[in-house]
Coordinates of C-alpha atoms and ligand atoms in Angstrom, one line a residue:
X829 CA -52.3 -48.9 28.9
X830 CA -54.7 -45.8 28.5
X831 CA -53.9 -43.1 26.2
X832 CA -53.8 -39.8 27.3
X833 CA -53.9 -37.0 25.0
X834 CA -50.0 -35.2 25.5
X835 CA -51.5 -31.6 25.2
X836 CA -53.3 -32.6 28.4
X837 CA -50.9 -34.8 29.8
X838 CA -48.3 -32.0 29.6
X839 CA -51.0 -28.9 30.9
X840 CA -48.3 -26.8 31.9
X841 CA -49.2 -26.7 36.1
X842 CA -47.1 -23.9 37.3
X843 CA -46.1 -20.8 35.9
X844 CA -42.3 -22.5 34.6
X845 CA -44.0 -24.7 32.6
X846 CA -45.4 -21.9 30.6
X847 CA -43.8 -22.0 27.2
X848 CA -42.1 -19.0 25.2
X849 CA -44.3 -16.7 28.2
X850 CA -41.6 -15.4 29.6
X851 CA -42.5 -11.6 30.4
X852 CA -46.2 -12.7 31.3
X853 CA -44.6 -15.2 33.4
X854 CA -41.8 -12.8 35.4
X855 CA -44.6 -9.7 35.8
X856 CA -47.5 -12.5 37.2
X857 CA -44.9 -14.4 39.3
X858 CA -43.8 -10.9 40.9
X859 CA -47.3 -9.5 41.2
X860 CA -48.1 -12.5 43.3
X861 CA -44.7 -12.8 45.6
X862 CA -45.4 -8.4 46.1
X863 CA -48.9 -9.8 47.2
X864 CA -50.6 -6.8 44.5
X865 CA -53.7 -8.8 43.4
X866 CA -55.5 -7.3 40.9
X867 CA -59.2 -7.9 40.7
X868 CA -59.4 -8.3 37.0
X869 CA -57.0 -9.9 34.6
X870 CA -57.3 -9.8 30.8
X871 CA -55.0 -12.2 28.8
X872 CA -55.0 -11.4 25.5
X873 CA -53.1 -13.4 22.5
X874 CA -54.0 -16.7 20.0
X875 CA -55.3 -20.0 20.5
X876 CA -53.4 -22.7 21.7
X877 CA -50.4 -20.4 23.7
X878 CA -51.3 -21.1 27.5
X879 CA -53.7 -18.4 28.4
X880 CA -56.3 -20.9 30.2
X881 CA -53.6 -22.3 31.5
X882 CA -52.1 -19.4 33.1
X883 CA -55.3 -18.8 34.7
X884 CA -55.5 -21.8 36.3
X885 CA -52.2 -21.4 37.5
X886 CA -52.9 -17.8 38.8
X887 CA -56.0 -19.4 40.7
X888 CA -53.1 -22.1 42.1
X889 CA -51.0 -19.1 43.0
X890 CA -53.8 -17.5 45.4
X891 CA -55.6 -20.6 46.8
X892 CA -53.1 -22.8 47.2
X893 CA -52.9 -24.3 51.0
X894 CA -49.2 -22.9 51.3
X895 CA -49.8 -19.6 49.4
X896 CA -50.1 -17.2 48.3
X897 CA -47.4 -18.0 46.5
X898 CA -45.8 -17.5 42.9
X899 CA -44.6 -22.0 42.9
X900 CA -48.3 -23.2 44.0
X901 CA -47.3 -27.1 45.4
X902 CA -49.9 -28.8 43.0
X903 CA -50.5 -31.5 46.1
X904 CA -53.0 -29.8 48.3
X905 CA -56.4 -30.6 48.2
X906 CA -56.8 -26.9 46.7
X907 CA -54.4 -26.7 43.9
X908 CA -55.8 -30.6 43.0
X909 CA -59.3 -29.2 42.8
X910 CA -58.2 -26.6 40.6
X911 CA -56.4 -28.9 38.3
X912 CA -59.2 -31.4 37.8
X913 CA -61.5 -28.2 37.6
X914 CA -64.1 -28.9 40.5
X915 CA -62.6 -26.0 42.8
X916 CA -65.5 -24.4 44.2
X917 CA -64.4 -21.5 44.3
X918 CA -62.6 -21.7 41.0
X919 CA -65.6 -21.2 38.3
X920 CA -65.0 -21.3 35.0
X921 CA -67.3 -19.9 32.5
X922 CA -67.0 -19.9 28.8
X923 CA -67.7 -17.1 27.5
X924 CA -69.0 -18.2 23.8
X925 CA -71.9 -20.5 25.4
X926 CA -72.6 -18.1 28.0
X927 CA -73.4 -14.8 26.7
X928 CA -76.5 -13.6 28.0
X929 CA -77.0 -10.9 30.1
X930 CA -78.7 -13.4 32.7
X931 CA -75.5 -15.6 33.1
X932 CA -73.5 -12.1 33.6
X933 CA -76.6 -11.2 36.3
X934 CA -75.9 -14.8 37.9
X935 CA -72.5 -14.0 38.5
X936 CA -73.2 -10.2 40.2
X937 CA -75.2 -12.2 42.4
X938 CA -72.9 -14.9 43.2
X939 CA -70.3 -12.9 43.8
X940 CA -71.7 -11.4 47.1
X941 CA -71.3 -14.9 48.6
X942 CA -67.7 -15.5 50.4
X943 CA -64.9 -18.0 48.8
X944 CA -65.9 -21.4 50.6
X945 CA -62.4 -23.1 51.3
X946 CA -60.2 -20.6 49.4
X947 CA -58.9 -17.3 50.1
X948 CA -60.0 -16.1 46.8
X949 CA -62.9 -16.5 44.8
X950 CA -61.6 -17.1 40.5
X951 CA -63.9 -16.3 37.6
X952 CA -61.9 -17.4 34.6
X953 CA -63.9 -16.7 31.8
X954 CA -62.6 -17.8 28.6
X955 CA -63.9 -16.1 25.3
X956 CA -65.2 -13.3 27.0
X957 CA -65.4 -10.8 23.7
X958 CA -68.4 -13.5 22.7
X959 CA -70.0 -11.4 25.5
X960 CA -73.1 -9.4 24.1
X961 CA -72.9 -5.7 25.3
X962 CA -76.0 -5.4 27.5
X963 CA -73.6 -8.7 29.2
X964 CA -70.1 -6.5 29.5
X965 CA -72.1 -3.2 30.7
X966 CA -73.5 -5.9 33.4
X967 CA -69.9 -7.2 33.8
X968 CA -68.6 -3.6 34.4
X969 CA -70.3 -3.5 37.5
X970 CA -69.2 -6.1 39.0
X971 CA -65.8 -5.4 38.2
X972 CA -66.2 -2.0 39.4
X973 CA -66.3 -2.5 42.8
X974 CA -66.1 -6.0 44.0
X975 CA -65.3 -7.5 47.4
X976 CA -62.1 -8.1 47.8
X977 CA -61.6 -11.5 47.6
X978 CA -63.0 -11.6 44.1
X979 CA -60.1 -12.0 41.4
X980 CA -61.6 -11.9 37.0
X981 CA -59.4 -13.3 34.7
X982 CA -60.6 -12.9 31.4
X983 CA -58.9 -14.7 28.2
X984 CA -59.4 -13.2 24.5
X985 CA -58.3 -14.2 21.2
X986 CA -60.0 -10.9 20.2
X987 CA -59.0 -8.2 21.9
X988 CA -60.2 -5.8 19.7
X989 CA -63.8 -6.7 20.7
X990 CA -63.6 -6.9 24.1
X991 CA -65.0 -2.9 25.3
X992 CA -62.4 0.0 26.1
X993 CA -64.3 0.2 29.1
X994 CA -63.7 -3.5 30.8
X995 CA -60.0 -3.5 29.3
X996 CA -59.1 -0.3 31.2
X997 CA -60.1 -1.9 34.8
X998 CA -58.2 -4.9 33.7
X999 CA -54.7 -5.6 34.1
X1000 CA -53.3 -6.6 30.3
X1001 CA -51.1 -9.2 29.2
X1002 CA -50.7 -10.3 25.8
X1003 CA -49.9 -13.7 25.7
X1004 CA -47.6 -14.5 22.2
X1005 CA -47.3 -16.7 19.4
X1006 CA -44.3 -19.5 20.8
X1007 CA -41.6 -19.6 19.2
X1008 CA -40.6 -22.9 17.0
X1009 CA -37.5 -23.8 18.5
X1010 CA -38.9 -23.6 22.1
X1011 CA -42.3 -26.0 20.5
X1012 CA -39.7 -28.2 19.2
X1013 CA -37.6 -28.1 23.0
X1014 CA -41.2 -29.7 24.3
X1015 CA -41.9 -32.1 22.0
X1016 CA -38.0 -33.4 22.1
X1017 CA -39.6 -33.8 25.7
X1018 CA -42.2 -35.2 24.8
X1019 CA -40.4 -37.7 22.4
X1020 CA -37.6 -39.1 25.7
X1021 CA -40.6 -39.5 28.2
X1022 CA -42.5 -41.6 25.9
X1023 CA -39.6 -43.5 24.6
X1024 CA -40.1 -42.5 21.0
X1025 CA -37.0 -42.0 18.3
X1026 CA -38.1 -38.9 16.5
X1027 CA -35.9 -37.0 13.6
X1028 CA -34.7 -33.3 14.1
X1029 CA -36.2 -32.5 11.0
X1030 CA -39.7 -34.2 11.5
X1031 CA -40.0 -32.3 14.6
X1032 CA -39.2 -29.3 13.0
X1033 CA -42.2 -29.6 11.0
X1034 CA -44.4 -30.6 13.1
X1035 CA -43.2 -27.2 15.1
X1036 CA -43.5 -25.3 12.6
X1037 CA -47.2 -26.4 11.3
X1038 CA -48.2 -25.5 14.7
X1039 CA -47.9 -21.6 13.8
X1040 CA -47.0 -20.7 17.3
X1041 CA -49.9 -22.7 19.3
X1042 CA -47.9 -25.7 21.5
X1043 CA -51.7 -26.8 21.9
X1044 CA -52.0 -28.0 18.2
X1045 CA -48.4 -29.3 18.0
X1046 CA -49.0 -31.5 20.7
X1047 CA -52.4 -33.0 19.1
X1048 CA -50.5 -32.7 15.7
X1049 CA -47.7 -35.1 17.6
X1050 CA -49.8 -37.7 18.9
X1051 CA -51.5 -37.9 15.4
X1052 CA -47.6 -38.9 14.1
X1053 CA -47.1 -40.5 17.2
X1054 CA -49.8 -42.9 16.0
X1055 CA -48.4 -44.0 12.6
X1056 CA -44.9 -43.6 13.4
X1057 CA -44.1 -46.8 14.9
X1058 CA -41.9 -45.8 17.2
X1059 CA -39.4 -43.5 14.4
X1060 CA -40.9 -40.1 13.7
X1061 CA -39.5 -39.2 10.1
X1062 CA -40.3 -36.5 7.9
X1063 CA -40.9 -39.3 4.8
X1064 CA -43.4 -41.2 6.9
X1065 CA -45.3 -37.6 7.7
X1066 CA -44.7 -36.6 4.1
X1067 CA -46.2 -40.0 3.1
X1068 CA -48.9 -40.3 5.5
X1069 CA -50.4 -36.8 5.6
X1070 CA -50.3 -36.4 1.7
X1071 CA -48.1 -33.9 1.8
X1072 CA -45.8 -33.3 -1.3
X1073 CA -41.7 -34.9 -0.7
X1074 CA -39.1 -32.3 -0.6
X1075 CA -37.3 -34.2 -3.3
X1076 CA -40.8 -34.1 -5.4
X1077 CA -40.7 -30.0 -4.8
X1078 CA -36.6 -29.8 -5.9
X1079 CA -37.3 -31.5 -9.2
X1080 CA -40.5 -29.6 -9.6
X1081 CA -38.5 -26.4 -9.4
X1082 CA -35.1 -27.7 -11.2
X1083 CA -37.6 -28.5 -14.3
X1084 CA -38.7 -24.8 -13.7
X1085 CA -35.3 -23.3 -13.5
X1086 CA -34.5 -24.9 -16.8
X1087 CA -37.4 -23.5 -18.2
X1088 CA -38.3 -27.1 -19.4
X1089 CA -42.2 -26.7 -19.4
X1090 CA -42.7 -30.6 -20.7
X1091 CA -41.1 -32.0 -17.3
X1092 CA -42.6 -29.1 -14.9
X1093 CA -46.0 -31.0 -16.2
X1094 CA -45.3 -34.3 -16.4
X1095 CA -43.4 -34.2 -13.0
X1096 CA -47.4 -32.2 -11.5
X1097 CA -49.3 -34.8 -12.9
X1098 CA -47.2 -37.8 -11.0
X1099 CA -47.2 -36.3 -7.9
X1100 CA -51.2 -35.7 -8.3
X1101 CA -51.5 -39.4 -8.9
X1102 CA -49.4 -40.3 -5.7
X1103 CA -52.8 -38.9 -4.2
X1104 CA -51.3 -35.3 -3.7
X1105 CA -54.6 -32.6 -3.1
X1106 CA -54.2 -29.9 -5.8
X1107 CA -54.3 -27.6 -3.0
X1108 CA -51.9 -29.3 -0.9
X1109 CA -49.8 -29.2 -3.8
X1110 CA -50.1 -25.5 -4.1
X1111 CA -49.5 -25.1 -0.5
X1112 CA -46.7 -26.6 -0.7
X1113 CA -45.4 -25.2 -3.5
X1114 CA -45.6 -21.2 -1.7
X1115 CA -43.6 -22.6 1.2
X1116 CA -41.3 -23.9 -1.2
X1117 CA -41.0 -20.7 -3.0
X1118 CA -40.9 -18.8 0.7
X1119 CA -38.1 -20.6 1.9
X1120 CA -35.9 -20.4 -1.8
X1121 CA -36.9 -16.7 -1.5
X1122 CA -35.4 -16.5 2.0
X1123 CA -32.2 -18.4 1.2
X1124 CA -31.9 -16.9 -1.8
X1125 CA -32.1 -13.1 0.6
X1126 CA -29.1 -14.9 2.9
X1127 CA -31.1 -16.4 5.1
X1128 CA -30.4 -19.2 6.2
X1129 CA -31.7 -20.2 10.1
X1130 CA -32.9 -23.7 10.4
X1131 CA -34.9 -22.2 12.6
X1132 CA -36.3 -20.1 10.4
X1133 CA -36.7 -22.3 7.3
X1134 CA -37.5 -25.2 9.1
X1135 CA -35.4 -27.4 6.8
X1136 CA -31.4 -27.2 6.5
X1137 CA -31.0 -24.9 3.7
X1138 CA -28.3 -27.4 1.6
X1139 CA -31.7 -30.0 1.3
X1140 CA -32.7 -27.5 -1.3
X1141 CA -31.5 -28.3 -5.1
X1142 CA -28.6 -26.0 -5.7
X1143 CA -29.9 -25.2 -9.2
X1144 CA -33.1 -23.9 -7.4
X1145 CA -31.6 -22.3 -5.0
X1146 CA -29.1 -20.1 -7.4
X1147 CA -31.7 -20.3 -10.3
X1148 CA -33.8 -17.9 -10.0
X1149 CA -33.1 -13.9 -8.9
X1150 CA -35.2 -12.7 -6.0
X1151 CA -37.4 -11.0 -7.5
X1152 CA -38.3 -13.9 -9.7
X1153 CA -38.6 -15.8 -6.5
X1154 CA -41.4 -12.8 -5.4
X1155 CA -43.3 -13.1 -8.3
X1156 CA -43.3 -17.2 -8.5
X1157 CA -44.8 -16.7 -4.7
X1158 CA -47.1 -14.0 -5.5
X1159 CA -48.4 -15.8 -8.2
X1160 CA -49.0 -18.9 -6.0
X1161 CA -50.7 -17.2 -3.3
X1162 CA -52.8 -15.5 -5.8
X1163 CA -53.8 -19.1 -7.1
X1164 CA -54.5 -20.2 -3.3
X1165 CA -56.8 -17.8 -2.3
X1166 CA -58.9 -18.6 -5.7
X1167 CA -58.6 -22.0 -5.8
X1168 CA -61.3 -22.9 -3.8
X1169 CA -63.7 -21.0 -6.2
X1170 CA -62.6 -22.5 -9.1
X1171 CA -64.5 -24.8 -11.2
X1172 CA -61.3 -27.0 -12.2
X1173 CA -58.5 -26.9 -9.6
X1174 CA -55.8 -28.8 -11.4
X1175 CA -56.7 -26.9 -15.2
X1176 CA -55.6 -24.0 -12.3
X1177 CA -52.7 -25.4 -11.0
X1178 CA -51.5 -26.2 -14.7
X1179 CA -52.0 -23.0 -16.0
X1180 CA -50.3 -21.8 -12.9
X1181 CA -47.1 -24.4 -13.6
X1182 CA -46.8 -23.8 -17.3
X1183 CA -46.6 -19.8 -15.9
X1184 CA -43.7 -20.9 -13.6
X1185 CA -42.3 -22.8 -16.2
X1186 CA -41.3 -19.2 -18.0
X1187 CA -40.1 -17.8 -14.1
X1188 CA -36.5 -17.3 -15.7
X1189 CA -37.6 -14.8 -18.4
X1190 CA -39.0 -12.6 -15.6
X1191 CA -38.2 -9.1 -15.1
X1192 CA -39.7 -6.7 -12.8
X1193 CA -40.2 -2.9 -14.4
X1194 CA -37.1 -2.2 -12.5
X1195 CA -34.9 -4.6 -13.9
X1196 CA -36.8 -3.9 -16.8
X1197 CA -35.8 -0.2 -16.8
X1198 CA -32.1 -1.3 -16.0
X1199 CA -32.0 -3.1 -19.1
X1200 CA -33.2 -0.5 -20.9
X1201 CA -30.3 2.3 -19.3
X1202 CA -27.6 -0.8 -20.1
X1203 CA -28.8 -1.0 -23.6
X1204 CA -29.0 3.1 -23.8
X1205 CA -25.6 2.9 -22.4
X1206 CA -24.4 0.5 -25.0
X1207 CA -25.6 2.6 -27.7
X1208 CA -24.1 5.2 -26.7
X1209 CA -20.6 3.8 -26.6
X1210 CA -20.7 1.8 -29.7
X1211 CA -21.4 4.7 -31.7
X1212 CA -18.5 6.3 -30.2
X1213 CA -16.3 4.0 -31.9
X1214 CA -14.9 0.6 -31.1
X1215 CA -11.5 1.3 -29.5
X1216 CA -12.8 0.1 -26.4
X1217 CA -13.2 -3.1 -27.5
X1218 CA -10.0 -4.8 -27.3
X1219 CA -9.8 -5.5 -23.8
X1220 CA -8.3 -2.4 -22.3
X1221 CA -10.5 -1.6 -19.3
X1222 CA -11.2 1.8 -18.5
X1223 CA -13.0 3.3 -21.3
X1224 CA -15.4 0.3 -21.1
X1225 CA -15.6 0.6 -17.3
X1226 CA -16.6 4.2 -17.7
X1227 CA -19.9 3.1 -19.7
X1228 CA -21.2 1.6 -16.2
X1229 CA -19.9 3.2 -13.5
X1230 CA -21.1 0.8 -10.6
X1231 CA -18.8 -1.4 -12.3
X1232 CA -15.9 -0.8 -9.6
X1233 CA -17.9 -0.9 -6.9
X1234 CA -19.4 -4.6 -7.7
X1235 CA -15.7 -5.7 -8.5
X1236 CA -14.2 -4.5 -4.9
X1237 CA -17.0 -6.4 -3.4
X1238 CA -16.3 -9.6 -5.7
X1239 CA -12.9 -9.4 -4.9
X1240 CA -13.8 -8.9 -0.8
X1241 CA -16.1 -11.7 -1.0
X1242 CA -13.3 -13.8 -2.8
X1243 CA -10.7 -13.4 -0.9
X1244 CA -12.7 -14.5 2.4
X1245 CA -14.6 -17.4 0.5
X1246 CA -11.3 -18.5 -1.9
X1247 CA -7.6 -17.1 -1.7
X1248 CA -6.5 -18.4 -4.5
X1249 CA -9.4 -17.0 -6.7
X1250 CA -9.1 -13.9 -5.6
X1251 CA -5.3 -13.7 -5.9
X1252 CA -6.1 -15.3 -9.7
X1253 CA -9.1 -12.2 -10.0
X1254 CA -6.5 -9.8 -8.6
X1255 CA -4.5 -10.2 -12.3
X1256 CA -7.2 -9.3 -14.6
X1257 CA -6.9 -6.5 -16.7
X1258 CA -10.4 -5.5 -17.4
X1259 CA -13.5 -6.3 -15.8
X1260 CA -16.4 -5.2 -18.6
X1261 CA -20.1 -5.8 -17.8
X1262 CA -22.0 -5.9 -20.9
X1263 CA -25.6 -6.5 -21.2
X1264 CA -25.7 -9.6 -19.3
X1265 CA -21.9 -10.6 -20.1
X1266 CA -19.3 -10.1 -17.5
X1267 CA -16.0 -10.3 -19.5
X1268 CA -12.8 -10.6 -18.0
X1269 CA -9.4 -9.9 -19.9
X1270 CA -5.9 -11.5 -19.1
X1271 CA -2.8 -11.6 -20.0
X1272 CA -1.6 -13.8 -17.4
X1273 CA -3.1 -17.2 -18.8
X1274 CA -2.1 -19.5 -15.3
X1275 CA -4.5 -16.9 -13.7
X1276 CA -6.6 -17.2 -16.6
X1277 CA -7.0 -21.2 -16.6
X1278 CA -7.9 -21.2 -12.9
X1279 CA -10.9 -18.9 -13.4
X1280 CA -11.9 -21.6 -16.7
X1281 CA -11.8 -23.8 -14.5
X1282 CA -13.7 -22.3 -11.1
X1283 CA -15.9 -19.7 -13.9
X1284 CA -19.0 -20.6 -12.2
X1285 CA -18.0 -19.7 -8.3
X1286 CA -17.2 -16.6 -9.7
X1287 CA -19.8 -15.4 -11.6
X1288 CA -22.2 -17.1 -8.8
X1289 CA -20.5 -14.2 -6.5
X1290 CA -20.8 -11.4 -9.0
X1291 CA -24.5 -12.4 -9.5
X1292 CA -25.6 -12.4 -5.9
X1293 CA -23.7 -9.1 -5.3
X1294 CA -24.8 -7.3 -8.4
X1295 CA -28.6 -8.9 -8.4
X1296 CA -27.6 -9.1 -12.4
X1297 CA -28.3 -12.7 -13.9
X1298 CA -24.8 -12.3 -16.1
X1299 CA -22.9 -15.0 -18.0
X1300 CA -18.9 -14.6 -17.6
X1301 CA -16.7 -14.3 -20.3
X1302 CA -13.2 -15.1 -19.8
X1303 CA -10.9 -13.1 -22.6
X1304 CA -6.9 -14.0 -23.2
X1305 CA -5.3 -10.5 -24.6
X1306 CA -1.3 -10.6 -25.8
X1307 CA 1.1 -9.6 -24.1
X1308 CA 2.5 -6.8 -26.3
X1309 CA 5.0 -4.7 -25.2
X1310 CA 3.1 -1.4 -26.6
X1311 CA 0.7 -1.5 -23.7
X1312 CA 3.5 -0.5 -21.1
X1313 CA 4.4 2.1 -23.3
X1314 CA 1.0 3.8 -24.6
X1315 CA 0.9 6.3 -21.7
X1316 CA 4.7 7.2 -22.8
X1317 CA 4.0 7.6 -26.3
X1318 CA 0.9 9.7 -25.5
X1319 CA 3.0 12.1 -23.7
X1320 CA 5.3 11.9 -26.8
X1321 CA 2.3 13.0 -29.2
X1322 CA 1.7 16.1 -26.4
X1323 CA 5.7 16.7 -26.6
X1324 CA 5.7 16.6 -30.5
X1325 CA 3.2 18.7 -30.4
X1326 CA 4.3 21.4 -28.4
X1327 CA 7.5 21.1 -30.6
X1328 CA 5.4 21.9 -33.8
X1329 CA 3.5 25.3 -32.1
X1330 CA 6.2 26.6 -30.8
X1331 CA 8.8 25.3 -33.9
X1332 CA 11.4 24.4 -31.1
X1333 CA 13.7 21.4 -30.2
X1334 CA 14.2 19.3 -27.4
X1335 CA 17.2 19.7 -25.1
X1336 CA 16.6 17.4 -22.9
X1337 CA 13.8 14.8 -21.8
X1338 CA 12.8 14.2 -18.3
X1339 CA 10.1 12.1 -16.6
X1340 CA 8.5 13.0 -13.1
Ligands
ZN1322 ZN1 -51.2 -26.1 46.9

């Protein structure tokens, strides 16, 4: 049985197959049922999205037997010249081997002669800002006024050095980056018609590596395809490729997150000797980082991570803060743009781990600043005394006054996430941030057992809401009966002392 390659095997062949093209798609499919031709077409976007192939399609569209029409039939002996690509009236020229002003002259020339089978006459010409200038000012005049059954289609990964002057005589369409869900639709396709099991997951990688072109996922594919035996999984990719295991990157990072610099190393240096490239490592490692960053910023799309987000260590995941997470990546990114130039990649990568190692510790000047008005705040209060101190909220609560507004949204995010948490929350008597300690005071000690017992949930909320890294504090006060009657025997004080100025007596005692 003869291979064929599946990003030519599945050339889309009319303008439905066209993936993620949708508005270039509807305008061309209506342009050709309303019979407006234009003369010249410029397609515009990246490599690998379909813009050769739309041309060929277009050229379908006009010359086929039973057109034109926007569903060429693909069976006459004009649409099956044009998809084998000996049409003769379907020329296609690339424009990177063919830049000369005498190529350009050849075509002025040629164009004078009639279509010989076809309707129309096609020039696709692919690459065409490879053009030298003396070749587009030739061009312009041939797309100026040409006969009329002369149709340019011009394709561009450049656009921005293709000439004002040709793109305004051309119709535009900017062809897009597909999307990875609708890459990963085709090669689930792909996958049934060749009878091959294939993982969600390792087709969402293979999708994704593809950055948008459906053109390299195919030849990405049939490179898996080929050491696969017939079960595409993300391990045998990992494996095969050299690519660093997810598990690999968790432990990296959980060593990290515990600060633990000895295991961050030690855990590098094995997955180096499992024949890891220090810059595959590296890469890696910033898509690791991207992803945390994004789940860590409440995203979490499989689609958009490419992974599901609970195959990321939990420790990792609720580690670090996000601007933590920025500066891990920044740092990384910074590392693989120099790596290349470096006389010792892995001393590089080291340095860069044992850096990563201190990624807790991290503040940006904001937080740093924060801090720094906490501490001022602290300061401030203490020397006021230490009456606030014994667990009677408000006086504490007025020290940092977004204090309320975090613990409405705790208690909002509770009640929706965990009734009985929130209902246990609802009894404390003071919530005081300090520094980085969250310290909550009850009374009621079942209330105050069940948040022992669920501390973390709750502080994991408060953390994510407040973008504070705090520790919580759980504080039992007595029940004493002053504390109902403090507010009473304040009013008493201002009674008794109203008595004194005025040297009266009380006749009778009311209360509103
Ligand atoms: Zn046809």
């Amino acid at each position: 049985m003869n291979f064929e390659v599946t990003a030519t095997k599945k050339r889309p062949q009319s303008f439905d197959d066209l993936a993620g093209q949708d508005f270039v798609v509807s305008t061309l499919k209506s342009s050709v049922q309303a019979g407006r031709i234009a003369h010249a077409y410029l397609f515009s976007g990246p490599r690998g999205v379909g813009k050769t192939s739309a041309a060929r399609i277009l050229a379908k569209s006009l010359n086929c037997q039973n057109g034109p029409t926007e569903t060429p039939c693909n069976v006459c002996s004009n649409c099956l010249e044009i998809s084998r690509g000996n049409s003769l009236d379907v020329i296609e020229i690339d424009g990177a081997s063919n830049t000369s002003v005498n190529d350009v002259r050849e075509i002025k020339d040629e164009v004078l002669f009639a279509p010989n089978s076809s309707r129309y006459k096609v020039y696709i010409i692919d690459e065409v800002h490879m053009l030298s200038n003396s070749a587009f000012n030739a061009l312009l005049k041939t797309i100026e006024e040409p006969p009329p059954y002369i149709v340019f289609v011009f394709a561009t990964t450049e656009i921005h050095k293709v000439p004002a002057t040709i793109r305004s005589r051309c119709q535009q369409f900017n062809f897009r980056l597909v999307n990875v869900e609708v890459i990963k639709e085709r090669l689930e396709m792909v996958t049934g018609e060749i009878g091959v099991k294939a993982d969600e997951d390792a087709l969402f990688w293979i999708a994704k590596e593809a950055t948008g072109s459906l053109r390299d996922a195919y030849t990405l594919f049939d490179q898996v395809v080929s050491f696969s035996g017939g079960h595409i999984t993300l391990e045998k990719i990992r494996e095969k490729l050299g690519l660093v295991g997810l598990d690999d990157l968790n432990e990296l990072a959980e060593a990290m997150a515990a600060g633990n610099a000895t295991r961050v190393l030690e855990k590098s240096d094995e997955i180096l000797m499992n024949g890891v490239a220090v810059e595959q490592l590296i890469m890696d490692l910033a898509e690791f980082f991207r992803i945390i960053l994004f789940i860590n910023s409440g995203i979490h799309r499989e689609t958009i991570l490419g992974y599901a987000a609970d195959r990321f260590s939990t420790a990792v995941r609720e580690g670090f803060s996000r601007s933590q997470l920025e500066h891990a990546l920044r740092l990384i990114l910074e590392l693989y743009r120099n790596v290349r130039y470096s006389l010792n990649q892995r001393f590089e990568l080291e340095l860069l781990l044992s850096r990563l190692s201190d990624l807790k510790g991290y503040l940006n000047s904001r937080e740093i600043l924060d801090q720094i008005h906490t501490l001022r705040g602290e300061l401030v209060s203490g020397s006021m005394g230490s009456e606030g101190s014994d667990g009677m909220g408000g006086k504490a609560s007025e020290a940092v006054p977004q204090n309320d507004a975090f613990r409405e949204q705790v208690m909002e995010t509770m009640r929706k996430k965990k009734l009985t948490l929130s209902a246990a929350l609802e009894k404390a008597v003071s919530w005081v941030l300090e520094g980085d300690v969250l310290r909550l005071s009850f009374s009621d000690s079942f209330s105050e057992n069940l948040l022992r017992r669920e501390s973390a949930e709750v502080i994991q909320v408060f953390n994510e809401i407040s973008g504070l890294q705090a520790r919580l504090e759980i504080v039992h006060i007595q029940e004493n009966s002053d504390t109902d009657y403090e507010e009473p025997r304040e009013e008493d004080d201002q009674v008794a002392l109203v008595q004194k100025v005025f040297r009266g007596e009380i006749v009778r005692g009311e209360s509103r």
